Coordinates of C-alpha atoms in Angstrom, one line a residue:
Chain F
M1 CA 0.0 0.0 0.0
A2 CA 3.0 2.3 0.6
G3 CA 3.4 2.7 -3.1
L4 CA -0.1 4.0 -3.5
T5 CA 0.2 7.1 -1.3
P6 CA 2.2 9.3 -3.6
A7 CA -0.1 8.4 -6.4
S8 CA -3.2 9.6 -4.6
L9 CA -1.4 12.7 -3.6
T10 CA -0.6 13.6 -7.2
A11 CA -4.2 13.0 -8.0
D12 CA -5.3 15.6 -5.5
A13 CA -2.6 18.1 -6.4
P14 CA -4.0 19.3 -9.8
A15 CA -7.3 20.3 -8.2
P16 CA -6.3 23.8 -7.1
A17 CA -4.6 24.4 -10.4
V18 CA -7.8 23.7 -12.2
A19 CA -9.8 25.9 -9.9
A20 CA -7.8 28.9 -11.1
P21 CA -9.8 30.9 -13.7
R22 CA -9.4 29.7 -17.3
K23 CA -10.5 30.9 -20.6
N24 CA -13.1 28.3 -21.4
R25 CA -15.5 27.9 -18.5
P26 CA -16.5 24.3 -17.6
T27 CA -20.1 24.4 -18.7
S28 CA -21.4 21.1 -20.2
P29 CA -23.3 18.8 -17.8
W30 CA -20.5 16.3 -18.1
Q31 CA -17.8 18.8 -17.2
E32 CA -19.9 19.9 -14.2
A33 CA -20.2 16.3 -13.1
W34 CA -16.5 15.8 -13.4
R35 CA -15.9 18.9 -11.3
R36 CA -18.2 17.6 -8.6
F37 CA -16.7 14.1 -8.8
R38 CA -13.2 15.5 -8.2
R39 CA -14.4 17.0 -4.9
H40 CA -15.2 13.5 -3.7
R41 CA -11.8 12.5 -2.3
L42 CA -12.7 8.9 -1.5
A43 CA -14.0 8.4 -5.1
V44 CA -11.0 10.0 -6.6
A45 CA -8.6 7.9 -4.5
S46 CA -10.6 4.8 -5.4
G47 CA -10.4 5.7 -9.1
V48 CA -6.6 6.0 -8.8
V49 CA -6.4 2.6 -7.0
L50 CA -8.6 1.0 -9.6
L51 CA -6.6 2.5 -12.5
L52 CA -3.5 1.1 -10.8
L53 CA -5.1 -2.3 -10.5
I54 CA -6.2 -2.2 -14.2
A55 CA -2.7 -1.0 -15.2
A56 CA -1.2 -3.9 -13.2
V57 CA -3.3 -6.6 -14.8
T58 CA -2.8 -5.2 -18.3
L59 CA 0.8 -4.3 -18.2
G60 CA 1.8 -6.8 -15.5
P61 CA 2.8 -9.7 -17.8
F62 CA 5.3 -7.5 -19.5
I63 CA 6.9 -6.4 -16.2
W64 CA 6.6 -9.8 -14.5
P65 CA 7.0 -12.3 -17.3
V66 CA 6.7 -15.4 -15.2
A67 CA 4.6 -18.3 -16.6
I68 CA 1.4 -19.0 -14.7
N69 CA 1.8 -22.7 -14.9
E70 CA 5.5 -23.3 -14.2
I71 CA 5.4 -26.1 -11.7
D72 CA 8.3 -26.1 -9.2
F73 CA 7.7 -28.5 -6.3
A74 CA 10.9 -27.3 -4.7
A75 CA 9.3 -24.0 -4.0
K76 CA 5.8 -25.0 -3.1
L77 CA 3.6 -23.1 -0.5
Q78 CA 6.3 -20.5 0.0
G79 CA 5.5 -17.1 1.6
P80 CA 6.3 -13.8 -0.1
S81 CA 10.0 -13.5 -1.2
W82 CA 12.0 -11.7 -3.8
A83 CA 11.7 -14.6 -6.2
H84 CA 7.9 -14.8 -5.7
P85 CA 6.6 -11.5 -4.3
L86 CA 3.2 -13.0 -3.4
G87 CA 4.5 -16.5 -2.6
T88 CA 3.6 -19.8 -4.4
D89 CA 0.8 -22.3 -4.3
D90 CA 0.9 -26.1 -3.6
L91 CA 2.5 -26.8 -7.1
G92 CA 5.1 -24.0 -6.6
Q93 CA 3.4 -21.8 -9.2
D94 CA 4.0 -18.1 -8.9
L95 CA 1.0 -16.4 -7.3
L96 CA 1.7 -12.9 -8.6
A97 CA 1.7 -14.1 -12.2
R98 CA -1.5 -16.1 -11.5
L99 CA -3.2 -13.1 -9.9
I100 CA -2.2 -10.8 -12.7
Y101 CA -3.7 -13.3 -15.2
G102 CA -6.7 -13.9 -13.1
G103 CA -7.3 -10.2 -12.6
R104 CA -7.5 -9.8 -16.4
I105 CA -10.3 -12.3 -16.5
S106 CA -12.1 -11.1 -13.4
L107 CA -12.1 -7.4 -14.4
A108 CA -13.0 -8.3 -18.0
V109 CA -15.9 -10.4 -16.8
G110 CA -17.0 -7.6 -14.6
L111 CA -17.0 -5.0 -17.3
A112 CA -18.5 -7.2 -20.0
A113 CA -21.3 -8.5 -17.7
M114 CA -22.0 -4.9 -16.8
V115 CA -22.3 -3.9 -20.5
V116 CA -24.7 -6.8 -21.1
A117 CA -26.7 -5.9 -18.0
V118 CA -26.9 -2.2 -19.0
V119 CA -27.7 -2.8 -22.6
V120 CA -30.5 -5.3 -21.8
G121 CA -31.7 -3.0 -19.0
V122 CA -31.8 0.1 -21.1
V123 CA -33.6 -1.6 -23.9
V124 CA -36.2 -3.2 -21.7
G125 CA -36.6 -0.1 -19.5
A126 CA -36.9 2.3 -22.5
L127 CA -39.4 0.0 -24.3
A128 CA -41.5 -0.2 -21.1
G129 CA -41.2 3.5 -20.4
M130 CA -42.1 4.6 -23.9
S131 CA -45.0 2.2 -24.5
A132 CA -47.5 2.6 -21.8
G133 CA -50.2 -0.1 -21.5
W134 CA -49.8 -3.8 -21.9
V135 CA -46.2 -3.8 -23.3
D136 CA -45.1 -1.9 -20.2
A137 CA -47.1 -4.2 -17.9
A138 CA -45.7 -7.3 -19.6
L139 CA -42.1 -6.1 -19.4
M140 CA -42.3 -5.0 -15.8
W141 CA -43.9 -8.3 -15.0
L142 CA -40.9 -10.0 -16.6
T143 CA -38.5 -7.8 -14.6
D144 CA -40.3 -8.6 -11.4
L145 CA -40.1 -12.3 -12.3
F146 CA -36.4 -12.1 -12.8
L147 CA -36.0 -10.2 -9.6
A148 CA -37.8 -12.9 -7.7
L149 CA -35.5 -15.7 -9.0
P150 CA -32.9 -16.9 -6.5
L151 CA -29.7 -15.8 -8.3
L152 CA -27.0 -18.2 -7.1
P153 CA -28.8 -21.5 -7.7
L154 CA -29.9 -20.3 -11.1
L155 CA -26.4 -19.2 -12.0
L156 CA -25.1 -22.6 -10.9
L157 CA -27.8 -24.4 -12.9
L158 CA -27.2 -22.4 -16.1
M159 CA -23.5 -22.9 -15.8
Y160 CA -23.9 -26.6 -15.3
L161 CA -26.3 -27.0 -18.2
F162 CA -24.6 -25.0 -20.8
R163 CA -20.9 -25.2 -20.0
D164 CA -20.1 -28.1 -22.3
H165 CA -22.1 -26.7 -25.1
F166 CA -20.3 -23.4 -25.0
K167 CA -16.9 -25.1 -24.6
R168 CA -17.6 -26.9 -27.9
M169 CA -18.6 -23.8 -29.7
F170 CA -16.1 -21.2 -28.5
G171 CA -13.2 -23.2 -27.0
V172 CA -12.4 -23.8 -23.4
E173 CA -11.5 -20.3 -22.3
G174 CA -13.7 -18.3 -24.7
G175 CA -16.7 -20.5 -24.0
A176 CA -16.4 -20.1 -20.3
F177 CA -16.0 -16.3 -20.7
I178 CA -19.0 -15.8 -23.0
L179 CA -21.2 -18.1 -20.9
I180 CA -20.3 -16.4 -17.6
V181 CA -20.7 -12.9 -19.0
V182 CA -24.1 -13.7 -20.6
V183 CA -25.4 -15.5 -17.5
I184 CA -24.3 -12.9 -15.0
G185 CA -25.3 -10.0 -17.2
G186 CA -28.5 -11.7 -18.1
L187 CA -29.5 -12.0 -14.4
R188 CA -28.5 -8.4 -13.4
W189 CA -30.3 -6.1 -15.8
M190 CA -33.5 -5.7 -13.8
Q191 CA -32.3 -2.8 -11.6
V192 CA -31.2 -0.9 -14.7
A193 CA -34.5 -1.6 -16.5
R194 CA -36.5 -0.3 -13.5
L195 CA -34.3 2.8 -13.3
V196 CA -34.5 3.5 -17.0
R197 CA -38.3 3.0 -17.0
A198 CA -38.8 5.3 -14.1
Q199 CA -36.6 7.9 -15.8
F200 CA -38.4 7.6 -19.1
L201 CA -41.8 7.9 -17.5
S202 CA -40.9 11.2 -16.0
L203 CA -38.7 12.5 -18.8
R204 CA -41.2 11.8 -21.6
E205 CA -43.6 14.3 -20.1
K206 CA -41.0 17.0 -19.9
E207 CA -41.6 20.1 -22.0
F208 CA -38.3 19.8 -23.9
V209 CA -39.4 16.4 -25.2
E210 CA -42.7 17.9 -26.2
A211 CA -41.0 20.8 -27.8
A212 CA -38.6 18.6 -29.8
R213 CA -41.6 16.6 -30.9
A214 CA -43.5 19.7 -31.9
L215 CA -40.5 20.7 -34.0
G216 CA -40.6 17.5 -36.0
A217 CA -38.3 15.0 -34.2
S218 CA -39.2 11.4 -34.9
K219 CA -39.9 9.0 -32.0
L220 CA -36.5 7.3 -32.3
R221 CA -34.8 10.7 -32.3
L222 CA -36.8 11.7 -29.2
V223 CA -35.8 8.5 -27.4
V224 CA -32.1 8.3 -28.4
G225 CA -31.4 12.0 -28.7
H226 CA -33.4 13.7 -26.0
I227 CA -34.6 11.3 -23.4
L228 CA -31.8 8.8 -23.1
P229 CA -29.0 11.3 -22.5
N230 CA -31.0 12.8 -19.6
A231 CA -31.6 9.3 -18.1
L232 CA -27.9 8.3 -18.2
G233 CA -26.8 9.5 -14.8
P234 CA -28.5 6.9 -12.7
V235 CA -27.7 4.2 -15.3
I236 CA -23.9 5.0 -15.0
V237 CA -24.1 4.7 -11.3
A238 CA -26.0 1.4 -11.4
G239 CA -23.6 0.1 -14.1
T240 CA -20.6 0.9 -11.8
I241 CA -22.1 -1.1 -9.0
D242 CA -23.0 -3.9 -11.5
V243 CA -19.3 -4.2 -12.3
A244 CA -18.5 -4.9 -8.7
A245 CA -21.4 -7.3 -8.3
A246 CA -20.3 -9.2 -11.5
I247 CA -16.8 -9.6 -10.2
I248 CA -18.2 -11.0 -7.0
A249 CA -20.5 -13.3 -8.9
E250 CA -17.7 -14.6 -11.1
S251 CA -15.5 -15.2 -8.1
T252 CA -18.3 -17.0 -6.4
L253 CA -18.8 -19.2 -9.4
S254 CA -15.1 -19.9 -9.7
F255 CA -14.9 -20.6 -6.0
L256 CA -17.7 -23.2 -6.3
G257 CA -15.9 -24.7 -9.3
L258 CA -18.5 -23.8 -11.9
G259 CA -16.7 -20.8 -13.4
F260 CA -13.6 -21.1 -15.5
P261 CA -11.9 -24.5 -15.8
S262 CA -9.5 -25.0 -12.9
D263 CA -6.3 -24.7 -14.9
I264 CA -7.2 -21.1 -15.8
P265 CA -6.6 -18.9 -12.7
T266 CA -9.1 -16.3 -11.8
W267 CA -9.3 -14.5 -8.4
G268 CA -12.1 -16.8 -7.4
S269 CA -10.5 -20.0 -8.5
V270 CA -7.2 -19.2 -6.8
L271 CA -9.2 -18.6 -3.7
R272 CA -10.8 -22.0 -4.0
D273 CA -7.5 -23.8 -4.5
A274 CA -6.2 -22.0 -1.4
K275 CA -9.0 -22.9 0.9
D276 CA -7.6 -26.2 1.9
Y277 CA -4.2 -24.7 3.0
L278 CA -5.5 -21.8 5.0
D279 CA -3.6 -22.9 8.1
I280 CA -0.2 -23.6 6.5
A281 CA -0.2 -21.0 3.7
P282 CA -2.6 -18.1 4.6
H283 CA -0.9 -15.8 2.0
W284 CA -2.3 -18.0 -0.8
A285 CA -5.9 -17.0 0.1
L286 CA -5.0 -13.5 1.4
F287 CA -3.8 -12.0 -1.9
P288 CA -6.7 -13.1 -4.2
G289 CA -9.1 -12.1 -1.4
A290 CA -7.5 -8.7 -1.1
A291 CA -7.6 -8.3 -4.9
I292 CA -11.3 -9.0 -5.0
F293 CA -11.9 -6.8 -2.0
L294 CA -9.9 -3.9 -3.4
A295 CA -11.5 -4.0 -6.8
V296 CA -15.0 -4.2 -5.5
I297 CA -14.7 -1.6 -2.8
T298 CA -13.0 0.9 -5.1
I299 CA -15.6 0.4 -7.7
N300 CA -18.4 0.9 -5.2
F301 CA -16.7 4.1 -3.8
M302 CA -16.5 5.4 -7.4
G303 CA -20.2 4.6 -7.8
D304 CA -20.8 6.7 -4.7
G305 CA -18.8 9.6 -6.1
L306 CA -20.6 9.3 -9.4
R307 CA -24.0 9.2 -7.8
D308 CA -23.2 12.5 -6.0
A309 CA -21.6 14.0 -9.1
L310 CA -24.5 13.1 -11.4
D311 CA -27.3 14.0 -9.0
P312 CA -29.1 16.9 -10.8
R313 CA -30.2 18.3 -7.5
R314 CA -26.7 19.0 -6.4
V315 CA -25.5 22.4 -7.5
L316 CA -22.3 22.6 -5.5
Chain B
M1 CA -56.3 33.8 -52.0
A2 CA -59.6 33.5 -50.2
E3 CA -58.7 30.2 -48.6
P4 CA -57.6 30.7 -45.0
L5 CA -54.2 29.4 -43.9
L6 CA -55.6 27.3 -41.1
D7 CA -59.3 26.4 -40.9
I8 CA -60.5 24.4 -37.9
R9 CA -64.0 23.1 -38.4
G10 CA -66.1 21.7 -35.6
L11 CA -63.1 20.2 -33.9
K12 CA -63.8 17.9 -31.0
T13 CA -60.9 16.6 -29.0
W14 CA -62.0 14.4 -26.2
F15 CA -60.1 12.5 -23.5
K16 CA -61.0 9.2 -22.1
T17 CA -60.6 9.0 -18.4
D18 CA -61.7 6.6 -15.7
D19 CA -64.6 8.9 -14.9
G20 CA -65.8 9.2 -18.5
M21 CA -65.1 11.4 -21.5
V22 CA -63.7 14.8 -20.9
R23 CA -64.8 17.1 -23.7
A24 CA -61.8 19.4 -23.6
V25 CA -62.5 20.8 -27.0
D26 CA -66.1 20.4 -28.0
G27 CA -66.9 21.7 -31.4
V28 CA -64.4 24.6 -32.0
S29 CA -64.3 26.3 -35.3
L30 CA -61.8 29.1 -36.1
S31 CA -59.6 30.2 -38.9
I32 CA -56.4 32.1 -39.4
D33 CA -55.5 34.0 -42.6
R34 CA -52.0 34.5 -43.9
G35 CA -50.0 37.0 -41.9
E36 CA -52.7 37.5 -39.3
T37 CA -52.4 37.5 -35.6
L38 CA -55.3 35.7 -34.0
G39 CA -55.7 35.8 -30.2
V40 CA -57.3 32.9 -28.4
V41 CA -58.4 33.8 -24.9
G42 CA -60.2 32.2 -22.0
E43 CA -59.4 31.1 -18.5
S44 CA -57.5 28.0 -17.5
G45 CA -59.0 24.7 -18.6
C46 CA -61.2 26.1 -21.3
G47 CA -59.5 24.2 -24.1
K48 CA -57.1 26.8 -25.6
T49 CA -54.0 24.6 -25.2
V50 CA -55.7 21.5 -26.4
T51 CA -56.9 23.3 -29.5
A52 CA -53.3 24.4 -30.2
R53 CA -51.9 21.0 -29.6
S54 CA -54.6 19.4 -31.7
V55 CA -53.4 21.5 -34.7
L56 CA -49.9 19.9 -34.5
K57 CA -51.4 16.6 -33.3
L58 CA -49.4 16.6 -30.1
I59 CA -52.3 15.1 -28.2
D60 CA -51.4 11.7 -26.7
M61 CA -53.7 9.1 -28.2
P62 CA -54.9 7.4 -26.1
P63 CA -56.3 8.9 -23.9
G64 CA -57.1 11.7 -26.3
R65 CA -58.9 11.3 -29.5
F66 CA -60.4 13.4 -32.3
E67 CA -64.1 12.8 -32.0
A68 CA -65.1 15.0 -35.0
G69 CA -64.1 17.9 -37.1
Q70 CA -61.4 18.9 -39.5
I71 CA -58.2 20.8 -39.3
L72 CA -57.6 22.2 -42.7
W73 CA -54.1 23.4 -43.3
Q74 CA -54.1 25.2 -46.6
G75 CA -57.0 23.1 -47.6
R76 CA -55.5 19.8 -46.5
D77 CA -57.0 17.9 -43.5
L78 CA -54.3 17.1 -40.9
I79 CA -56.3 14.7 -38.9
P80 CA -55.8 11.6 -41.0
L81 CA -52.0 12.2 -41.4
D82 CA -49.6 9.9 -39.7
E83 CA -46.6 10.8 -37.6
T84 CA -44.1 10.8 -40.5
E85 CA -46.3 13.2 -42.5
M86 CA -46.9 15.4 -39.5
N87 CA -43.2 15.7 -38.9
K88 CA -42.9 17.3 -42.4
I89 CA -45.4 19.9 -41.3
R90 CA -44.1 20.5 -37.9
A91 CA -41.5 23.3 -37.7
R92 CA -41.4 23.7 -41.5
E93 CA -45.0 24.9 -41.8
I94 CA -46.4 25.2 -38.3
A95 CA -44.2 25.8 -35.2
I96 CA -45.2 26.1 -31.6
I97 CA -43.6 27.7 -28.6
F98 CA -44.7 26.7 -25.1
Q99 CA -45.4 28.5 -21.9
E100 CA -42.4 27.3 -19.8
P101 CA -39.1 28.5 -21.3
M102 CA -37.3 27.2 -18.3
T103 CA -38.0 23.6 -19.1
S104 CA -38.6 23.6 -22.8
L105 CA -34.9 23.3 -23.7
N106 CA -33.0 20.0 -23.3
P107 CA -30.5 20.6 -20.4
V108 CA -27.8 18.3 -21.9
Y109 CA -27.3 20.1 -25.2
T110 CA -26.1 23.5 -26.1
V111 CA -28.7 25.9 -27.5
G112 CA -26.8 25.9 -30.8
D113 CA -27.1 22.1 -31.0
Q114 CA -30.8 22.3 -30.4
I115 CA -31.5 25.0 -33.0
A116 CA -29.2 23.3 -35.4
E117 CA -31.0 20.0 -34.9
V118 CA -34.2 21.5 -36.1
I119 CA -32.5 23.1 -39.1
E120 CA -30.7 19.9 -40.0
L121 CA -33.9 17.9 -39.7
H122 CA -35.9 20.0 -42.1
Q123 CA -33.4 21.6 -44.5
K124 CA -30.9 18.8 -45.1
L125 CA -27.9 20.9 -44.3
S126 CA -24.7 19.8 -42.8
R127 CA -24.0 20.2 -39.1
K128 CA -21.6 23.0 -39.8
Q129 CA -24.0 25.0 -42.0
A130 CA -26.8 24.3 -39.5
M131 CA -24.6 25.8 -36.6
V132 CA -24.0 28.9 -38.7
G133 CA -27.8 29.1 -39.2
A134 CA -28.3 28.6 -35.5
A135 CA -26.0 31.6 -34.7
D136 CA -27.9 33.7 -37.3
M137 CA -31.2 32.8 -35.6
L138 CA -29.9 33.8 -32.2
K139 CA -28.7 37.1 -33.7
L140 CA -32.2 37.6 -35.2
V141 CA -33.9 37.2 -31.8
N142 CA -31.5 39.8 -30.4
I143 CA -29.2 37.6 -28.2
P144 CA -25.9 39.4 -27.8
N145 CA -22.7 37.6 -28.8
P146 CA -24.6 34.9 -30.8
E147 CA -21.4 33.3 -32.1
R148 CA -20.3 32.6 -28.6
R149 CA -23.7 32.0 -27.1
V150 CA -24.5 29.1 -29.4
H151 CA -22.0 27.0 -27.4
D152 CA -23.7 27.8 -24.1
Y153 CA -26.1 25.5 -22.3
P154 CA -29.7 26.4 -21.4
H155 CA -28.9 26.8 -17.7
Q156 CA -26.7 29.7 -18.7
F157 CA -29.7 31.7 -20.1
S158 CA -32.3 33.6 -18.2
G159 CA -36.0 32.9 -18.6
G160 CA -36.5 35.7 -21.2
M161 CA -33.4 34.7 -23.1
R162 CA -34.6 31.1 -23.2
Q163 CA -37.9 32.2 -24.6
R164 CA -35.9 34.0 -27.3
V165 CA -34.0 30.8 -27.9
M166 CA -37.3 28.9 -28.2
I167 CA -38.6 31.5 -30.7
A168 CA -35.3 31.2 -32.6
M169 CA -35.8 27.4 -32.7
A170 CA -39.4 27.7 -33.8
L171 CA -38.7 30.1 -36.5
S172 CA -35.5 28.5 -37.8
C173 CA -37.4 26.9 -40.7
Q174 CA -39.5 29.9 -41.4
P175 CA -42.9 28.4 -40.7
K176 CA -46.1 30.0 -42.1
L177 CA -47.8 29.8 -38.7
L178 CA -46.5 30.2 -35.2
I179 CA -48.6 28.9 -32.4
A180 CA -47.6 30.7 -29.2
D181 CA -49.1 28.9 -26.2
E182 CA -49.0 31.5 -23.4
P183 CA -45.5 32.5 -24.4
T184 CA -45.2 35.2 -21.8
T185 CA -47.1 33.8 -18.8
A186 CA -44.0 32.6 -17.0
L187 CA -42.1 35.8 -17.6
D188 CA -42.2 39.1 -15.7
V189 CA -43.9 42.1 -17.2
T190 CA -40.9 43.9 -18.7
I191 CA -39.7 40.8 -20.4
Q192 CA -43.2 40.0 -21.6
A193 CA -43.3 43.2 -23.5
Q194 CA -39.9 42.5 -25.1
I195 CA -40.9 39.0 -26.1
L196 CA -44.2 40.3 -27.6
E197 CA -42.3 43.0 -29.5
L198 CA -39.9 40.4 -30.8
M199 CA -42.7 38.2 -32.0
Q200 CA -44.2 41.2 -33.8
E201 CA -40.9 41.9 -35.4
M202 CA -40.4 38.3 -36.5
K203 CA -44.0 38.3 -37.9
E204 CA -43.3 41.3 -40.1
R205 CA -40.0 39.9 -41.2
F206 CA -41.2 36.4 -42.2
G207 CA -44.8 37.3 -43.0
M208 CA -46.1 34.5 -40.9
A209 CA -49.4 34.2 -39.1
I210 CA -49.5 33.9 -35.3
M211 CA -52.0 32.1 -33.1
L212 CA -51.5 33.7 -29.8
I213 CA -53.0 31.8 -26.9
T214 CA -53.2 33.7 -23.7
H215 CA -55.4 34.6 -20.8
A216 CA -54.0 38.1 -20.5
M217 CA -56.5 40.4 -22.2
G218 CA -53.9 43.2 -22.2
V219 CA -51.6 41.2 -24.4
V220 CA -54.5 40.5 -26.8
A221 CA -55.4 44.2 -27.1
E222 CA -51.9 45.1 -28.0
T223 CA -50.9 42.5 -30.4
T224 CA -53.8 40.8 -32.2
Q225 CA -56.1 41.7 -35.0
R226 CA -58.8 39.2 -34.3
V227 CA -59.8 37.4 -31.1
V228 CA -61.5 34.2 -30.4
V229 CA -62.9 33.8 -26.9
M230 CA -63.2 30.3 -25.6
Y231 CA -65.2 29.0 -22.7
A232 CA -65.4 25.4 -21.5
G233 CA -64.3 23.9 -24.8
K234 CA -66.4 26.1 -27.0
V235 CA -66.0 29.4 -28.9
V236 CA -68.3 31.9 -27.3
E237 CA -67.3 35.0 -29.2
E238 CA -65.2 35.9 -32.2
A239 CA -64.5 39.5 -33.3
P240 CA -62.0 41.9 -34.6
V241 CA -60.0 43.2 -31.6
G242 CA -61.5 46.7 -31.7
A243 CA -65.1 45.4 -31.7
L244 CA -64.4 43.0 -29.0
F245 CA -63.1 45.6 -26.6
G246 CA -65.5 48.3 -27.8
D247 CA -68.6 46.2 -27.9
P248 CA -68.3 42.9 -26.2
R249 CA -71.5 40.9 -26.6
H250 CA -71.0 37.7 -24.6
P251 CA -71.4 38.1 -20.9
Y252 CA -68.2 36.1 -20.4
T253 CA -66.2 38.4 -22.6
Q254 CA -67.7 41.3 -20.8
G255 CA -66.6 39.8 -17.5
L256 CA -63.1 39.1 -18.9
I257 CA -62.7 42.7 -20.0
R258 CA -64.0 44.0 -16.7
S259 CA -61.4 42.0 -14.8
I260 CA -58.4 43.6 -16.5
P261 CA -56.5 45.6 -13.9
R262 CA -56.6 49.3 -14.8
V263 CA -54.1 51.8 -13.6
D264 CA -56.5 54.7 -13.7
R265 CA -59.2 52.8 -11.9
S266 CA -57.2 51.4 -9.0
A267 CA -56.2 55.0 -8.0
G268 CA -59.9 55.6 -6.9
R269 CA -61.8 54.5 -3.9
Q270 CA -63.2 51.3 -5.3
A271 CA -59.8 49.6 -5.9
R272 CA -61.1 46.1 -5.7
L273 CA -60.5 44.1 -8.9
E274 CA -63.6 42.6 -10.5
S275 CA -63.7 38.9 -11.1
I276 CA -66.2 36.5 -12.6
P277 CA -67.8 34.5 -9.8
G278 CA -67.6 30.7 -9.9
T279 CA -65.3 28.3 -11.9
V280 CA -65.3 26.6 -15.2
P281 CA -67.9 23.7 -15.2
S282 CA -66.6 20.1 -15.3
L283 CA -66.1 19.1 -18.9
L284 CA -66.9 15.5 -17.9
N285 CA -70.7 16.1 -17.8
P286 CA -71.2 19.6 -19.2
P287 CA -74.5 21.0 -18.3
P288 CA -77.1 21.2 -21.1
G289 CA -77.5 24.6 -22.7
C290 CA -75.1 27.4 -22.4
R291 CA -72.0 26.4 -20.4
F292 CA -71.6 29.8 -18.9
A293 CA -75.2 29.9 -17.6
A294 CA -74.2 29.0 -14.0
R295 CA -72.0 32.0 -13.8
C296 CA -73.8 34.5 -16.0
R297 CA -75.4 37.5 -14.5
Y298 CA -78.1 37.7 -17.2
V299 CA -79.1 34.1 -17.1
M300 CA -82.6 33.2 -18.1
P301 CA -84.6 29.9 -18.3
A302 CA -83.9 29.5 -22.0
C303 CA -80.2 29.5 -21.4
T304 CA -80.2 26.1 -19.8
Q305 CA -82.4 24.5 -22.5
A306 CA -80.1 24.4 -25.6
I307 CA -76.6 25.4 -26.5
P308 CA -76.9 28.8 -28.3
P309 CA -75.2 28.7 -31.7
L310 CA -72.7 31.2 -33.0
K311 CA -74.5 33.9 -34.9
E312 CA -73.1 36.9 -36.7
V313 CA -74.1 40.2 -35.0
A314 CA -71.9 42.4 -37.1
P315 CA -69.5 41.8 -40.0
G316 CA -66.8 39.4 -38.6
H317 CA -68.3 39.5 -35.1
K318 CA -70.0 36.3 -33.9
V319 CA -71.5 35.5 -30.6
A320 CA -72.9 32.4 -29.0
C321 CA -75.5 34.0 -26.7
I322 CA -79.2 34.3 -27.0
L323 CA -79.1 37.9 -25.7

């Protein structure tokens, strides 16, 4: 953690410099939101930590080019050392390399599942919000139905049923990735759909929408051009929190052995492998756990900051 | 050309609610000639706005529906047209500005973007050309520094300025008719005068007609040539502006004129402002006969029997009253 302190300080440093008067005033709603977001110290610090985490998993393999499956029984279950900064597992595989690799998968799953959830949620919510009457009722009924489903058993069942099929179609790793993303995303769109519907219901009655319609804008243009941009704030916040939830869901699946195949390390599967050695090699479980914790908590803090920054009622 | 620009004939716009049919507009006929300013007055809930929105077919259906009547735009009935056809008429031929300038602009776009969007939509110009057009329009409605202001967002404009922007947007395609739905109600008095003046100026410049919807009789007296007085979804009197103020025939019109605050009168002893007692009747189950009967000071038994038809009492002056 010591290495992080200077980074967060430099992130805070530019703030006073920006506050000085400049020629072009920050005026667009997004610039305003960014200005408000910057005041949220915890969110900014979280953003920096998260960026470091992302940088670590993307650039890590070039800086730490150790194979993830290099078995070395002579060095098994070792604690942190110079040769293995995060120690080794029961096969003597380097944990840092495995966590870097696993982080790529975990973060990618989180982002991709969020995209799926947001896209499905926005489409369902927008359709429901724009078409009053039975379409709205049916879509909301569907949303409530999905909300009532117990997620974890369903996730496990879907993974169990379709894993082999996807493996055959997209290969071992690709199949698992697509299936996990689709299943997690497909079970997390409901909040977004409800949010978007509520936003649409109130925004479609706004005068500027009526004005745009009166000046000849087609329905599609109204929805995409005028209503959606105004509904985006809460969706971004919900999406952020979805990323965190998807990372946890993927870790849970991998921990239970229904995520990625066991030879592909993810944060969750490393944690699962470590659970039997908690008493002799606690570091093995500690580092993937810390990685999940750090990713999820920074994303949630950023969501907090975004919620405050994108709240239209806040004028500060 | 003898044919009026807009000719509304017996329009009935009704709304279906849980309690029954609300007859918001119940058999309204009015017409507007080229280059004319027509005032439509009446108190809240008398169907002025619904009439205006019906012309552009901005009524949500359901619950609203056109029960009867025609809306002839240069001889062509707008009622059967679909949304795509209507979009060719909106802004290009008939434009509308609303009461609330504070909320009629989209907060996430610059005003230039919003004006340019309308221009782009109807005139098939590139974005760049449309932005130049937007700046020209802002200049036309007397917004200082138009080249810089096009890049500003609505929240950086005051109410009066936003109404100017709305007018610029509405006029960007040079419509033949501008429907102004209480354009000055939300503004304070000095700004009201400026906006009315601006509309007058634009009207002369583009030679368009204006349908000015308002409940401010003072505004009507100053800016219109002809006035239609509406009450409870019906036209009760129609007259040239001079005749209406000089010789109002319908008791409702007389009441409206009496309730105009007057500087000279308020100086005297009896400073109390006159008002019309009662409220607009429910449009759910309108009473038979004249709808104003319950509030009319000259009411007689015959008034509650049948709805009095509009009859011409002088050239161009029609009244729906048996008096």
